[in-house]
mmCIF file of C-alpha atoms in Angstrom:
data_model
loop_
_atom_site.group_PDB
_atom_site.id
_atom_site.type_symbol
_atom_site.label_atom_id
_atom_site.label_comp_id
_atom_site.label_asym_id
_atom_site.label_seq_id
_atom_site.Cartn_x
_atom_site.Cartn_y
_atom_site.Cartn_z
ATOM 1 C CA UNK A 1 -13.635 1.067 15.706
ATOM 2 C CA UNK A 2 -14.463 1.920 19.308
ATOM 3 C CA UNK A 3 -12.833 0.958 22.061
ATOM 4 C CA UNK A 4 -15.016 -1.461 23.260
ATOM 5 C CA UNK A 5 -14.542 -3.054 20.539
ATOM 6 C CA UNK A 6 -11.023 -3.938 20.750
ATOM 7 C CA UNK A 7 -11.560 -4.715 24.110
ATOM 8 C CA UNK A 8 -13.652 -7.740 23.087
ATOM 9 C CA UNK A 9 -11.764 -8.832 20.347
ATOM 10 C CA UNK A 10 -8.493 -8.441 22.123
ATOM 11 C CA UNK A 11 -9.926 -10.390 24.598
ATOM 12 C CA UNK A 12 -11.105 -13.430 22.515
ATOM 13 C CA UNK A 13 -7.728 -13.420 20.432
ATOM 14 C CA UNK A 14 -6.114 -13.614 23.982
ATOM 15 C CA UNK A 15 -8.478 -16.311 25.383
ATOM 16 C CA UNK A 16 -7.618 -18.397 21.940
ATOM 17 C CA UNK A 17 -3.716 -17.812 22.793
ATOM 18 C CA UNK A 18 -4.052 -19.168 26.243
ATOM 19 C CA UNK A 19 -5.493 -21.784 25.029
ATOM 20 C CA UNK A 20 -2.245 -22.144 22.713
ATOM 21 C CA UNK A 21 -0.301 -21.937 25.617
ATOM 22 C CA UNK A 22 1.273 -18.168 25.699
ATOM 23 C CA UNK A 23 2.686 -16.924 29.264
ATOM 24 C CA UNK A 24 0.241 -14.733 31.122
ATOM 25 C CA UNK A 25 2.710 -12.082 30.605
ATOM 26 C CA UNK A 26 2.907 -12.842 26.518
ATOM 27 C CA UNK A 27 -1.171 -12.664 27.100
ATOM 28 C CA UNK A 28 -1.287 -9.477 29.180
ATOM 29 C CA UNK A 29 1.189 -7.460 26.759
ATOM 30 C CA UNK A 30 -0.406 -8.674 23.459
ATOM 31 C CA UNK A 31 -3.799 -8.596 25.078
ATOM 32 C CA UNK A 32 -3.164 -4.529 26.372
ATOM 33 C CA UNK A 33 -1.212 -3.810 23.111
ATOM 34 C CA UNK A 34 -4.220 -4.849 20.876
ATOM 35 C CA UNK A 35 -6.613 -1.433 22.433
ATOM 36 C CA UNK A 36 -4.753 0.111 25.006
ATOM 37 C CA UNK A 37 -1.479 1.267 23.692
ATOM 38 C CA UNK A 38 -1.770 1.217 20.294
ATOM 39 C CA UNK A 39 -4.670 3.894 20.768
ATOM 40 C CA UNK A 40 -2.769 6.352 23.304
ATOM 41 C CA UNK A 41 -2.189 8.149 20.044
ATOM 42 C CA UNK A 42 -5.771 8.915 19.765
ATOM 43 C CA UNK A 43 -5.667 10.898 23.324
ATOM 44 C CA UNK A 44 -2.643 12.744 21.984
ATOM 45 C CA UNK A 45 -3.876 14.104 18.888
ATOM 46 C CA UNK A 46 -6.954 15.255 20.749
ATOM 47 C CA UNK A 47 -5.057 16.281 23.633
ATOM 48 C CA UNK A 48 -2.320 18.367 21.187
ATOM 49 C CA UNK A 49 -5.603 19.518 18.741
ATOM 50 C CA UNK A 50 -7.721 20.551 21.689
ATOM 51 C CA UNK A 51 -5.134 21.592 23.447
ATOM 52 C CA UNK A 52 -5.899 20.109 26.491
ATOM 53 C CA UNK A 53 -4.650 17.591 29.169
ATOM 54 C CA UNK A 54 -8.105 17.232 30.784
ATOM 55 C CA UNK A 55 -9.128 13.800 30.168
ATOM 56 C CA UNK A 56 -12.673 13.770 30.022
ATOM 57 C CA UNK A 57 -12.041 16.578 27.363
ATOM 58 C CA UNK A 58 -10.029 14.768 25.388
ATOM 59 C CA UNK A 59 -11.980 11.576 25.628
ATOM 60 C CA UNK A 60 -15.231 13.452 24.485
ATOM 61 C CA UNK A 61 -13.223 15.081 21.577
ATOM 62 C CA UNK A 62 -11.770 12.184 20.034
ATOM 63 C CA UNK A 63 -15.889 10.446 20.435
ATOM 64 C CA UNK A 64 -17.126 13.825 18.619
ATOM 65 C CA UNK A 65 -14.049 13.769 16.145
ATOM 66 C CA UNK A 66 -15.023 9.838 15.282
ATOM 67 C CA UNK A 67 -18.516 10.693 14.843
ATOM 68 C CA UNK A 68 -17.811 13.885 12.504
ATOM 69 C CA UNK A 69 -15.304 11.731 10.387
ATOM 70 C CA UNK A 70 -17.640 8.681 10.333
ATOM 71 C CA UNK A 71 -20.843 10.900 9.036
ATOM 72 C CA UNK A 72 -18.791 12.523 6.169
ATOM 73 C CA UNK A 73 -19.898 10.986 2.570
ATOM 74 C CA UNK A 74 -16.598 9.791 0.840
ATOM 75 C CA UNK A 75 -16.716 12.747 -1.405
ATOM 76 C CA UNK A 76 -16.722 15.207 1.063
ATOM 77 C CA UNK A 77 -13.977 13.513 3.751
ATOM 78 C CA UNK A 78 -11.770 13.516 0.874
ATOM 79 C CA UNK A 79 -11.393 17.783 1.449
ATOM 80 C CA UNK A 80 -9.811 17.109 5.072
ATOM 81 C CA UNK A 81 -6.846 16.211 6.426
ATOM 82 C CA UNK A 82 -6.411 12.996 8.078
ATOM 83 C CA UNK A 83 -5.313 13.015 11.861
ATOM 84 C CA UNK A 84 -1.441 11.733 12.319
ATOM 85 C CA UNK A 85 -1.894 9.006 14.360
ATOM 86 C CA UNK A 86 2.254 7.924 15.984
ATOM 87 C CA UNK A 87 1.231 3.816 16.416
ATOM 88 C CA UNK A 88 -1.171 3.119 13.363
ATOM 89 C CA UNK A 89 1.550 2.969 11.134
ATOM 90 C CA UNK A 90 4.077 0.894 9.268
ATOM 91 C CA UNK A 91 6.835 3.001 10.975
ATOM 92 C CA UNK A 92 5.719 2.289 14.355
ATOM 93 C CA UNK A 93 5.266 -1.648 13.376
ATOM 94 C CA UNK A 94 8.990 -1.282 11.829
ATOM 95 C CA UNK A 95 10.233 -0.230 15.295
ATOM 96 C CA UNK A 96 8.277 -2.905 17.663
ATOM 97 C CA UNK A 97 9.823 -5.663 15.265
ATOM 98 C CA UNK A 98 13.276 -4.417 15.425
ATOM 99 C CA UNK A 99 12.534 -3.667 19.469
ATOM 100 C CA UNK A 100 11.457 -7.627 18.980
ATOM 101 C CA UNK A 101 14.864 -8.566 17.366
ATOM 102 C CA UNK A 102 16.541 -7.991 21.136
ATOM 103 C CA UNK A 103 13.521 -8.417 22.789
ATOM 104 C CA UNK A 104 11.315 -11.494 22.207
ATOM 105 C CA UNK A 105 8.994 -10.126 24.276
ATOM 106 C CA UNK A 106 8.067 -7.328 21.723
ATOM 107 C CA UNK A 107 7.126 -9.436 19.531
ATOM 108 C CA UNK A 108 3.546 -9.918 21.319
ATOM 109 C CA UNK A 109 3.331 -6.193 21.554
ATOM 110 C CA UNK A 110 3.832 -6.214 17.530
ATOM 111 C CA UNK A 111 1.226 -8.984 17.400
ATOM 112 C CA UNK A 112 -1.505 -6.942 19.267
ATOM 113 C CA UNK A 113 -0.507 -3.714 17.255
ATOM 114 C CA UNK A 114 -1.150 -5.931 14.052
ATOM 115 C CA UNK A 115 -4.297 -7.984 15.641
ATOM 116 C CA UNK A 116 -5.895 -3.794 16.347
ATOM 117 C CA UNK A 117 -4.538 -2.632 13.014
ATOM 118 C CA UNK A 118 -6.332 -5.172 10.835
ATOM 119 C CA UNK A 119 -9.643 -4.602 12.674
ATOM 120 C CA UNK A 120 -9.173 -1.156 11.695
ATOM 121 C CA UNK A 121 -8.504 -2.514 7.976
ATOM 122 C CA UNK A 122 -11.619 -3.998 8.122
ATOM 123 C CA UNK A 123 -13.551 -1.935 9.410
ATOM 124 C CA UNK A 124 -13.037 0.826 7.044
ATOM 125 C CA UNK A 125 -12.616 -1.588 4.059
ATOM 126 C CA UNK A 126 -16.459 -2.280 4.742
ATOM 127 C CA UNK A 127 -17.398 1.220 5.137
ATOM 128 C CA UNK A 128 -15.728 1.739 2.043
ATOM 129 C CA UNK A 129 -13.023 4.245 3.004
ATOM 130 C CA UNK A 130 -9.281 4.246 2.103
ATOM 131 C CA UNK A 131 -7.164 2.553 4.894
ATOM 132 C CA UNK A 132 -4.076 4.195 3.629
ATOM 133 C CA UNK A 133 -4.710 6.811 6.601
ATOM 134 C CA UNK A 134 -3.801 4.120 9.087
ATOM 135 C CA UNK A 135 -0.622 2.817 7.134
ATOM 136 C CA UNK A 136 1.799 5.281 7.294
ATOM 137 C CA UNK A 137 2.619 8.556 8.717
ATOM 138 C CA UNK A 138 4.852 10.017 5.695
ATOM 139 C CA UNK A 139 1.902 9.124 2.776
ATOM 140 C CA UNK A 140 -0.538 10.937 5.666
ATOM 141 C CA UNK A 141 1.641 14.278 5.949
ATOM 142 C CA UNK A 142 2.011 13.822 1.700
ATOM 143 C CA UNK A 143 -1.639 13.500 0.994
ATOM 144 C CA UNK A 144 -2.631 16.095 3.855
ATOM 145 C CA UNK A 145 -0.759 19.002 1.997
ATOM 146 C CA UNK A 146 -4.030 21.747 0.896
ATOM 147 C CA UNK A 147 -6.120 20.337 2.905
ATOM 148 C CA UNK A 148 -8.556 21.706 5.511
ATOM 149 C CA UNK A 149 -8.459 20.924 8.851
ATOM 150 C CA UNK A 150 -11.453 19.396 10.663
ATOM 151 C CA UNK A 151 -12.763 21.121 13.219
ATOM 152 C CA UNK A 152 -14.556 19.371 15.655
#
């Protein structure tokens, strides 16, 4: 899903928790945790595959990379590796709740990790792809063994 995206629907979940009476600050961490930092990982993967820190570089790469992935039939994505992406990942969700266990706080930054992982579900549930790539990092390093890499 692009980022513009979960900029919109990040925003409506947050307007609907206002509403419910969160803190601005509750708002503003769920709110920036639902497309901002849950997709840093994105700009790393590019930034560590292209290897590059030059952000319009990196911002163009992971566009082309989306729009390589997203053309691929089913069949034929099947013969690449996935990217490792750190925050779309059970892991990652394990250590924001325990983070939340000390810090009540984290618990909105879990909730917008969730809100931006499920539109992700969704998204590829419709477009009929496995969303096992965004679950966890261990079955992504597993499944990627023999693979070819994606060059984009």
């Amino acid at each position: 899903m692009r980022p513009k995206a979960h900029i919109f629907y990040g925003t409506i979940a947050a307007i609907v928790l206002y509403f419910l009476g969160i803190s601005p600050v509750e708002l503003f961490l769920f709110w920036i945790s639902s497309w901002l930092l849950i997709d840093t990982d994105h700009f790393i993967y590019t930034s560590i595959s292209k290897k590059t820190v030059n952000p319009l570089k990196i911002i163009m790469g992971t566009f082309r990379e989306s729009k390589i992935r997203t053309g691929l039939s089913k069949k034929k994505s099947e013969i690449y590796k996935y990217p490792i992406f750190a925050f779309h990942n059970i892991e990652t969700l394990i250590l924001i709740f325990i983070l939340a266990l000390f810090y009540n706080i984290a618990y909105f930054a879990l909730a917008g990790f969730l809100f931006h992982l499920s539109l992700d579900y969704i998204q590829l549930i419709l477009r009929g792809r496995h969303f096992l790539s965004k679950t966890s990092i261990i079955y992504v390093v597993l499944r990627n063994k023999n693979k070819k890499r994606l060059v984009f």
